[in-house]
Coordinates of C-alpha atoms in Angstrom, one line a residue:
M1 CA 17.0 81.5 112.1
K2 CA 16.2 78.4 110.3
Q3 CA 15.8 81.2 107.1
K4 CA 18.8 82.3 107.8
I5 CA 20.6 78.9 108.1
N6 CA 19.3 77.8 104.5
F7 CA 20.2 81.9 103.1
I8 CA 23.9 81.2 104.4
V9 CA 23.5 77.2 102.8
L10 CA 22.2 78.4 99.8
S11 CA 24.7 81.4 99.8
V12 CA 27.8 78.9 99.7
F13 CA 26.3 76.8 97.5
C14 CA 26.1 79.9 94.7
C15 CA 29.2 80.9 95.9
S16 CA 31.0 77.5 95.0
V17 CA 29.1 76.8 91.8
F18 CA 30.1 80.4 90.3
F19 CA 33.4 80.3 91.1
S20 CA 33.6 76.0 89.8
A21 CA 32.0 77.2 86.3
C22 CA 32.9 80.6 85.2
K23 CA 37.5 78.9 86.0
I24 CA 36.0 76.1 83.0
P25 CA 39.6 76.5 80.7
A26 CA 38.2 76.8 77.1
V27 CA 39.5 73.5 74.5
V28 CA 39.5 73.2 70.8
S29 CA 36.6 71.3 68.9
K30 CA 36.1 70.1 65.3
T31 CA 33.3 68.4 63.9
E32 CA 33.5 65.4 61.7
S33 CA 32.8 65.6 58.0
K34 CA 30.6 63.6 56.6
N35 CA 31.3 64.4 53.4
V36 CA 31.6 62.0 50.3
P37 CA 32.1 63.1 46.8
P38 CA 28.3 62.4 45.1
S39 CA 29.3 58.5 43.1
F40 CA 32.3 56.1 42.4
K41 CA 32.1 57.1 38.7
T42 CA 29.9 58.0 36.9
S43 CA 26.8 56.0 37.8
T44 CA 24.5 56.8 40.8
D45 CA 22.9 53.8 40.6
T46 CA 21.8 53.8 44.8
T47 CA 21.7 49.3 44.1
N48 CA 24.1 48.4 46.2
S49 CA 25.9 44.4 46.8
A50 CA 27.0 45.0 50.6
Q51 CA 22.7 44.4 51.1
L52 CA 23.2 40.9 50.1
S53 CA 23.9 38.3 52.1
W54 CA 27.1 36.2 52.0
Q55 CA 25.0 33.1 50.8
Q56 CA 23.6 35.1 48.3
Y57 CA 26.7 36.2 47.1
F58 CA 28.4 34.2 47.1
N59 CA 26.7 30.8 45.8
D60 CA 29.5 28.3 46.8
D61 CA 27.8 25.5 49.2
N62 CA 31.5 24.4 49.6
L63 CA 32.1 27.7 51.3
S64 CA 29.4 28.5 52.3
A65 CA 30.0 26.0 55.1
L66 CA 32.9 26.9 55.5
I67 CA 32.3 30.6 56.5
D68 CA 29.1 28.4 58.9
T69 CA 31.7 27.3 60.7
A70 CA 33.8 29.9 60.9
L71 CA 31.3 32.3 62.4
A72 CA 30.8 29.6 65.6
N73 CA 34.0 28.1 65.7
N74 CA 36.6 31.2 64.4
Q75 CA 37.8 31.9 68.3
E76 CA 39.5 35.1 67.2
L77 CA 36.0 36.2 67.3
N78 CA 34.9 34.2 69.9
I79 CA 37.1 36.7 71.9
T80 CA 35.4 39.4 70.4
L81 CA 32.2 38.8 71.4
Q82 CA 33.3 38.2 75.2
E83 CA 34.8 42.2 74.6
I84 CA 31.0 43.3 73.8
V85 CA 29.5 41.3 77.0
I86 CA 32.8 43.1 78.9
A87 CA 31.1 46.4 76.9
R88 CA 27.5 45.8 78.4
N89 CA 28.2 44.9 81.4
E90 CA 30.7 48.2 82.0
V91 CA 27.0 50.7 80.5
R92 CA 25.7 48.8 83.7
A93 CA 27.6 49.1 86.3
R94 CA 27.5 53.4 84.8
K95 CA 23.9 52.7 85.1
G96 CA 24.4 51.9 89.1
E97 CA 26.2 55.0 89.7
Y98 CA 23.0 56.9 89.4
L99 CA 21.3 55.6 91.8
P100 CA 20.7 55.6 95.4
F101 CA 23.0 53.0 96.7
V102 CA 21.0 51.0 99.8
G103 CA 22.1 48.4 101.8
I104 CA 22.1 46.3 105.7
R105 CA 24.7 46.5 107.8
G106 CA 25.4 45.0 110.7
A107 CA 27.8 45.0 113.5
A108 CA 29.3 44.1 117.1
G109 CA 31.9 45.1 119.8
V110 CA 33.6 46.3 122.4
D111 CA 35.1 49.7 123.9
K112 CA 37.1 50.2 126.6
V113 CA 37.2 54.0 127.4
G114 CA 40.1 56.2 130.5
Q115 CA 38.3 56.9 133.6
Y116 CA 39.4 60.0 133.8
T117 CA 37.8 61.3 129.8
R118 CA 34.4 62.7 129.3
D119 CA 32.9 59.7 127.8
G120 CA 34.6 57.3 131.2
A121 CA 32.8 60.3 133.1
V122 CA 29.2 59.8 131.4
E123 CA 29.3 56.0 131.8
E124 CA 29.8 56.5 135.7
N125 CA 27.3 59.2 136.0
L126 CA 24.9 57.2 134.3
N127 CA 26.1 53.8 135.9
I128 CA 26.4 52.0 132.5
T129 CA 29.2 49.9 134.5
P130 CA 29.9 48.7 137.7
K131 CA 31.7 51.2 140.5
R132 CA 35.7 50.1 139.8
E133 CA 38.3 51.8 139.8
F134 CA 38.3 51.4 135.8
P135 CA 35.8 51.1 133.5
E136 CA 35.0 47.9 131.9
F137 CA 34.3 47.1 128.7
L138 CA 31.5 48.3 127.4
P139 CA 29.4 46.2 124.4
D140 CA 28.1 47.4 121.6
F141 CA 25.2 45.9 119.3
R142 CA 24.2 47.6 115.9
G143 CA 21.9 46.9 112.9
G144 CA 20.1 48.7 110.4
L145 CA 19.6 50.5 106.5
F146 CA 22.1 52.6 105.8
A147 CA 22.2 54.3 102.0
S148 CA 24.0 57.3 99.9
W149 CA 23.0 58.6 96.3
E150 CA 25.1 61.6 94.9
L151 CA 22.6 63.8 93.3
D152 CA 23.4 63.9 89.2
V153 CA 22.6 67.6 88.8
W154 CA 25.4 67.9 86.1
R155 CA 24.1 65.0 84.3
K156 CA 27.6 63.4 85.2
L157 CA 27.0 60.0 86.0
R158 CA 24.5 59.8 83.1
N159 CA 26.8 60.5 80.5
A160 CA 29.1 58.2 81.5
R161 CA 26.7 55.8 81.1
D162 CA 25.8 57.1 77.7
A163 CA 29.4 57.0 76.7
A164 CA 29.3 53.8 77.8
F165 CA 26.5 52.3 75.7
K166 CA 28.4 53.6 73.3
R167 CA 31.5 52.6 73.5
Y168 CA 28.4 49.4 73.8
A169 CA 27.4 49.8 70.6
A170 CA 30.9 50.6 69.2
S171 CA 32.4 46.8 70.5
V172 CA 29.1 45.7 68.4
D173 CA 30.0 47.5 65.1
G174 CA 33.9 45.7 66.0
K175 CA 32.5 42.4 65.7
N176 CA 30.4 42.8 62.3
F177 CA 33.5 44.2 60.9
M178 CA 35.6 41.3 62.1
I179 CA 32.7 39.4 60.5
T180 CA 33.4 41.7 57.1
N181 CA 36.6 41.0 56.9
L182 CA 36.5 36.7 58.4
V183 CA 34.6 36.0 55.4
A184 CA 36.2 37.3 52.7
E185 CA 39.3 36.1 54.3
I186 CA 37.7 32.6 53.9
A187 CA 36.9 33.5 50.2
D188 CA 40.0 34.4 50.0
A189 CA 41.9 32.0 50.1
Y190 CA 38.9 29.1 49.9
Y191 CA 39.4 30.7 45.4
E192 CA 42.9 30.3 46.1
L193 CA 43.0 27.4 47.0
L194 CA 41.0 26.3 43.9
A195 CA 43.3 28.3 41.8
Y196 CA 46.6 26.3 43.3
D197 CA 44.5 22.5 42.3
N198 CA 43.8 23.8 38.8
Q199 CA 47.1 25.3 38.6
L200 CA 48.6 21.8 39.8
L201 CA 46.4 20.3 36.4
T202 CA 48.1 22.2 34.3
L203 CA 51.1 21.4 35.1
R204 CA 50.8 17.3 35.5
K205 CA 49.7 17.8 31.9
N206 CA 52.1 20.2 31.2
I207 CA 54.5 17.2 32.3
E208 CA 53.1 14.7 29.5
I209 CA 53.5 17.5 26.5
Q210 CA 57.2 17.2 27.6
S211 CA 57.4 13.6 28.5
S212 CA 56.5 12.9 25.3
A213 CA 58.4 15.7 23.7
L214 CA 61.0 14.2 25.0
E215 CA 60.5 11.1 23.6
I216 CA 60.8 12.3 20.2
V217 CA 63.6 13.9 20.7
K218 CA 65.3 11.0 22.2
L219 CA 63.8 9.0 19.1
Q220 CA 65.5 12.1 16.8
K221 CA 68.8 11.1 18.6
Q222 CA 69.2 7.1 17.3
A223 CA 68.6 9.0 14.6
A224 CA 71.6 10.8 14.5
R225 CA 69.3 13.8 13.5
V226 CA 69.3 15.6 17.7
T227 CA 72.8 15.9 19.6
E228 CA 73.2 15.1 23.3
L229 CA 73.0 18.3 24.6
A230 CA 69.2 18.4 22.9
V231 CA 68.4 15.0 25.7
R232 CA 69.6 16.3 28.1
R233 CA 68.0 19.9 27.6
F234 CA 64.8 18.2 27.4
E235 CA 65.1 16.3 30.4
A236 CA 66.3 18.8 32.4
E237 CA 63.1 20.6 31.4
V238 CA 60.6 17.6 32.4
L239 CA 63.1 17.8 36.0
H240 CA 61.8 21.3 36.5
T241 CA 58.2 21.3 35.9
K242 CA 58.0 17.9 38.1
S243 CA 59.8 20.2 40.7
M244 CA 57.5 22.7 40.7
E245 CA 54.7 20.6 41.1
F246 CA 56.0 19.7 44.9
D247 CA 56.2 23.4 45.4
I248 CA 52.4 23.5 43.8
R249 CA 51.5 20.8 47.0
Q250 CA 53.0 23.0 49.3
K251 CA 51.1 25.7 48.8
I252 CA 48.0 23.5 49.1
V253 CA 48.8 22.7 52.5
E254 CA 49.3 25.3 53.8
T255 CA 45.8 27.4 52.2
E256 CA 44.3 24.4 53.5
N257 CA 45.7 25.4 57.3
H258 CA 45.2 28.5 57.2
I259 CA 41.5 28.0 56.2
N260 CA 41.3 25.2 59.2
L261 CA 43.0 28.0 61.6
L262 CA 40.2 30.1 60.4
V263 CA 37.3 27.7 60.8
G264 CA 38.6 26.9 63.5
R265 CA 39.7 23.4 63.7
F266 CA 43.0 20.5 63.1
P267 CA 43.9 21.1 59.5
Q268 CA 42.1 18.9 57.4
R269 CA 41.1 18.3 53.3
V270 CA 38.6 21.3 52.5
V271 CA 36.2 20.3 50.4
R272 CA 36.0 21.9 47.2
L273 CA 34.9 20.9 43.3
S274 CA 38.3 22.3 41.8
N275 CA 37.3 21.6 38.6
E276 CA 35.0 24.2 38.4
F277 CA 37.5 27.3 39.0
D278 CA 36.8 28.0 35.8
K279 CA 32.9 28.0 35.6
I280 CA 32.4 30.3 38.3
V281 CA 30.4 33.0 37.3
P282 CA 29.9 35.6 40.2
Q283 CA 27.2 37.7 41.0
P284 CA 26.8 40.6 39.2
L285 CA 28.6 43.4 41.5
Y286 CA 27.0 47.0 42.5
A287 CA 28.5 49.7 43.9
G288 CA 25.9 52.0 45.4
V289 CA 26.8 55.1 45.7
P290 CA 29.5 56.4 48.5
A291 CA 27.3 58.1 50.6
Q292 CA 25.7 53.9 51.9
L293 CA 29.1 53.3 53.1
L294 CA 28.2 55.3 56.3
E295 CA 25.8 52.6 56.7
N296 CA 26.9 49.1 55.1
R297 CA 30.5 50.0 57.1
A298 CA 30.9 48.7 60.5
D299 CA 34.0 50.3 61.2
I300 CA 32.7 53.6 59.9
K301 CA 30.1 53.1 62.2
K302 CA 32.6 51.9 65.2
A303 CA 34.4 55.2 64.3
E304 CA 31.4 57.6 64.6
Q305 CA 30.1 55.3 68.2
N306 CA 33.6 55.6 69.7
L307 CA 33.0 59.4 68.0
E308 CA 29.9 60.4 70.6
A309 CA 31.5 59.0 73.3
A310 CA 34.3 60.9 73.3
K311 CA 31.8 63.7 73.2
L312 CA 30.0 62.4 76.1
D313 CA 34.1 61.8 77.6
I314 CA 34.1 65.4 77.8
K315 CA 31.0 66.3 79.0
V316 CA 32.0 64.3 82.1
A317 CA 35.5 65.7 82.3
K318 CA 33.9 68.7 81.9
A319 CA 31.2 68.5 84.9
N320 CA 34.1 67.3 87.2
F321 CA 34.3 71.6 87.7
Y322 CA 31.6 72.2 89.2
P323 CA 30.5 71.1 92.7
S324 CA 28.7 67.4 93.6
I325 CA 25.8 66.9 95.9
G326 CA 25.3 64.1 98.0
L327 CA 23.1 62.0 100.6
S328 CA 23.7 59.9 102.8
G329 CA 21.8 58.5 106.1
G330 CA 20.8 55.4 107.8
I331 CA 18.2 53.8 110.1
G332 CA 18.7 50.7 113.1
L333 CA 19.1 50.1 116.5
Q334 CA 21.5 50.1 118.3
A335 CA 22.2 49.8 122.5
F336 CA 25.0 48.2 124.5
D337 CA 22.8 45.2 125.5
P338 CA 21.4 43.0 123.1
T339 CA 18.4 42.8 125.1
K340 CA 17.4 46.4 125.0
L341 CA 17.4 46.2 121.2
I342 CA 13.9 46.1 121.1
K343 CA 13.4 48.7 123.4
M344 CA 12.2 52.1 121.1
P345 CA 12.2 54.6 120.6
Q346 CA 15.5 54.3 123.0
S347 CA 17.7 52.1 120.9
I348 CA 16.5 54.2 117.7
L349 CA 19.0 56.2 115.5
F350 CA 18.6 57.5 112.8
S351 CA 21.2 59.8 110.3
L352 CA 20.6 61.8 107.3
V353 CA 23.9 63.9 105.8
G354 CA 23.9 66.3 102.6
D355 CA 27.8 66.9 100.9
L356 CA 28.3 69.7 98.7
A357 CA 32.0 69.5 97.5
A358 CA 33.5 71.4 94.2
P359 CA 36.9 72.2 94.1
L360 CA 38.4 76.0 94.3
V361 CA 42.2 75.7 94.4
N362 CA 45.0 73.5 92.4
K363 CA 42.6 71.9 89.5
N364 CA 44.8 70.5 87.6
A365 CA 44.0 66.8 87.3
I366 CA 40.9 67.9 86.8
K367 CA 42.0 69.9 84.1
A368 CA 44.6 67.4 82.4
T369 CA 41.4 64.9 82.4
Y370 CA 39.4 67.3 80.7
Y371 CA 42.0 68.2 78.2
T372 CA 42.7 64.3 77.8
A373 CA 39.2 63.9 77.0
N374 CA 39.5 67.1 74.8
A375 CA 42.3 65.3 72.6
K376 CA 40.5 62.5 72.1
Q377 CA 37.6 64.2 70.3
L378 CA 40.0 65.6 68.1
Q379 CA 41.6 61.6 68.3
A380 CA 38.2 60.2 67.1
V381 CA 36.5 62.8 64.5
Y382 CA 40.3 62.3 62.5
D383 CA 39.8 58.5 63.2
Y384 CA 36.6 59.1 61.9
E385 CA 37.1 60.9 58.7
R386 CA 40.5 59.0 58.4
T387 CA 38.0 55.1 58.4
V388 CA 35.4 57.1 55.9
L389 CA 38.2 58.4 53.4
N390 CA 40.1 54.4 53.2
A391 CA 36.6 52.8 52.8
Y392 CA 36.3 55.0 50.1
V393 CA 39.3 54.2 48.0
E394 CA 39.7 51.3 49.5
V395 CA 36.1 50.4 46.7
A396 CA 37.2 53.1 44.2
N397 CA 40.6 50.9 44.1
Q398 CA 39.2 47.7 44.1
L399 CA 36.6 48.7 41.3
A400 CA 39.1 50.1 38.8
K401 CA 41.2 46.4 39.6
I402 CA 37.5 44.6 38.2
D403 CA 37.3 46.6 35.2
N404 CA 41.4 46.1 34.3
L405 CA 41.4 42.5 35.6
E406 CA 38.6 41.9 33.3
K407 CA 40.6 43.4 30.1
S408 CA 44.2 41.8 31.0
Y409 CA 42.3 38.1 31.4
D410 CA 40.5 38.1 28.1
L411 CA 43.8 39.1 26.5
K412 CA 45.8 36.5 28.2
S413 CA 43.3 33.8 27.4
K414 CA 43.8 34.7 23.4
Q415 CA 47.8 34.5 24.6
V416 CA 47.3 30.9 26.1
A417 CA 45.2 30.0 23.1
A418 CA 47.7 30.8 20.8
L419 CA 51.1 29.8 22.8
N420 CA 49.2 26.3 22.5
Q421 CA 49.1 26.2 18.9
S422 CA 52.3 26.6 18.9
I423 CA 53.2 24.2 20.5
E424 CA 51.8 22.0 18.6
I425 CA 53.1 23.2 15.9
S426 CA 56.5 23.7 17.3
T427 CA 56.2 20.0 17.7
M428 CA 55.6 19.3 13.9
L429 CA 58.3 21.1 12.7
F430 CA 60.9 20.0 14.7
K431 CA 60.2 16.4 13.6
M432 CA 60.7 17.6 9.7
A433 CA 63.5 19.1 10.8
R434 CA 62.6 22.7 10.7
A435 CA 62.6 24.2 13.6
D436 CA 65.7 24.2 16.3
Y437 CA 64.7 22.5 19.9
M438 CA 65.6 25.3 21.3
E439 CA 62.0 27.1 19.9
V440 CA 60.2 23.9 21.3
L441 CA 61.5 24.3 25.1
L442 CA 60.9 28.2 25.3
T443 CA 57.4 27.2 23.5
Q444 CA 56.7 24.6 25.8
R445 CA 58.2 26.8 28.8
D446 CA 56.7 29.9 27.0
A447 CA 52.9 28.0 27.4
L448 CA 53.2 26.8 30.9
D449 CA 53.8 29.9 32.5
S450 CA 51.2 32.1 30.8
K451 CA 48.4 29.2 31.6
F452 CA 49.8 30.3 35.2
E453 CA 50.0 33.4 34.4
L454 CA 45.5 33.2 33.3
I455 CA 44.7 31.1 36.8
E456 CA 46.3 33.9 38.6
T457 CA 44.4 36.4 36.8
K458 CA 41.6 34.5 37.3
M459 CA 42.3 34.5 41.4
E460 CA 42.6 37.8 41.3
Q461 CA 39.8 38.6 38.8
L462 CA 37.5 36.1 42.2
D463 CA 39.3 37.9 45.1
A464 CA 39.3 41.2 43.8
R465 CA 35.3 40.5 43.8
V466 CA 35.4 39.7 47.6
N467 CA 37.6 42.5 48.0
V468 CA 34.7 45.2 46.9
Y469 CA 32.1 43.5 48.4
R470 CA 34.6 43.8 51.9
A471 CA 35.1 47.5 50.9
L472 CA 31.3 48.3 50.9
G473 CA 31.1 46.6 53.6
G474 CA 29.3 43.8 52.7
G475 CA 29.3 39.7 54.9
W476 CA 28.1 40.9 58.7
R477 CA 24.4 41.5 58.4

């Protein structure tokens, strides 16, 4: 008889598995491509500046102090750190799901049943309650241990745990990517602030030159060599240049406040050495090979972890088509009188139940979950490939920008030198009445514009080096 029951149970189990497994719908799968070009240009040197810490790469004590403060106080970064804690707790929760649940339970209550029911007749025959027309309230006291366990035969719960762990790892890589961007953003703003300081210094020097030219024009007017028009034009030019100073001052305030926001503090002066701007010599830049982006870029590592999690989600969704097997049981004491709880074995109760459930009809919800998991996996593949491609393009663009800016800076330096000489020449010719006052004005204006452009080019050079460092995946180590 026992063998017959076991055979029936086994037959039901096998049939459930067969009918469930044979009806799993097919999905479209895609394998991510990790192929990248062998080099950014022609060099295959694997020396990579991304391996340097940001302290080594920037080599500026004031900038390092700002970045240190930001890594401790930046609110957005601290929010991301809490997201990592949340992801870690999700791993812990998923890990607990495939382990047995054990608890303790106690209860006390009363129960009154009708006399002309089966339970009432049993109580009357057992003389549990006094002989009356209606049964009395019957107390019930119980306590004991209970346990339940879903057998993870198809690794559904463990795959869910592993997927949660992958997402936790992705959150850590997301934090690293944020650090990379935070370091780069502070460095960009810092160099921009130095550039504005130098533009302000250049502007003040130019105001001195223009004011001196204005005095010359006034003397020329007194000598009847120029008209009032020339004086007014020079005055207007001086006033225009002076008004530019306040525009630059506003940019300095906004840039300082942007840096203060990034480092998590209220507006205050940002400590810097503005006169060192022209003397900044960046560290030598080594781009390495594109394959190193897969290890150095935190956003690529994050996309890879999310992709692995999406693959595991498909396995979890697929396991829903299979039968779930659960065990539950309990052991404890139960009696209608608290004094009888200690009488054993009469008061002992226990239970052990095996549960087998498999979906057979109306699997729409399970199929929808399965198809959704597959679609998210395809999304994760495309997101990974897009992230790799974007990283390569960013590095290639910034490397080309550095080369072009270097050539542009050399030419603009020569332009500034030539225009500085032109100011002296035009002023001298004007004194000798061999040049018109408009030539002097235009020369001064062109010289100021060229100096501003030279400073901006220097700033763009420094920003390009910062952006290459960010694109290579540096800053988070």
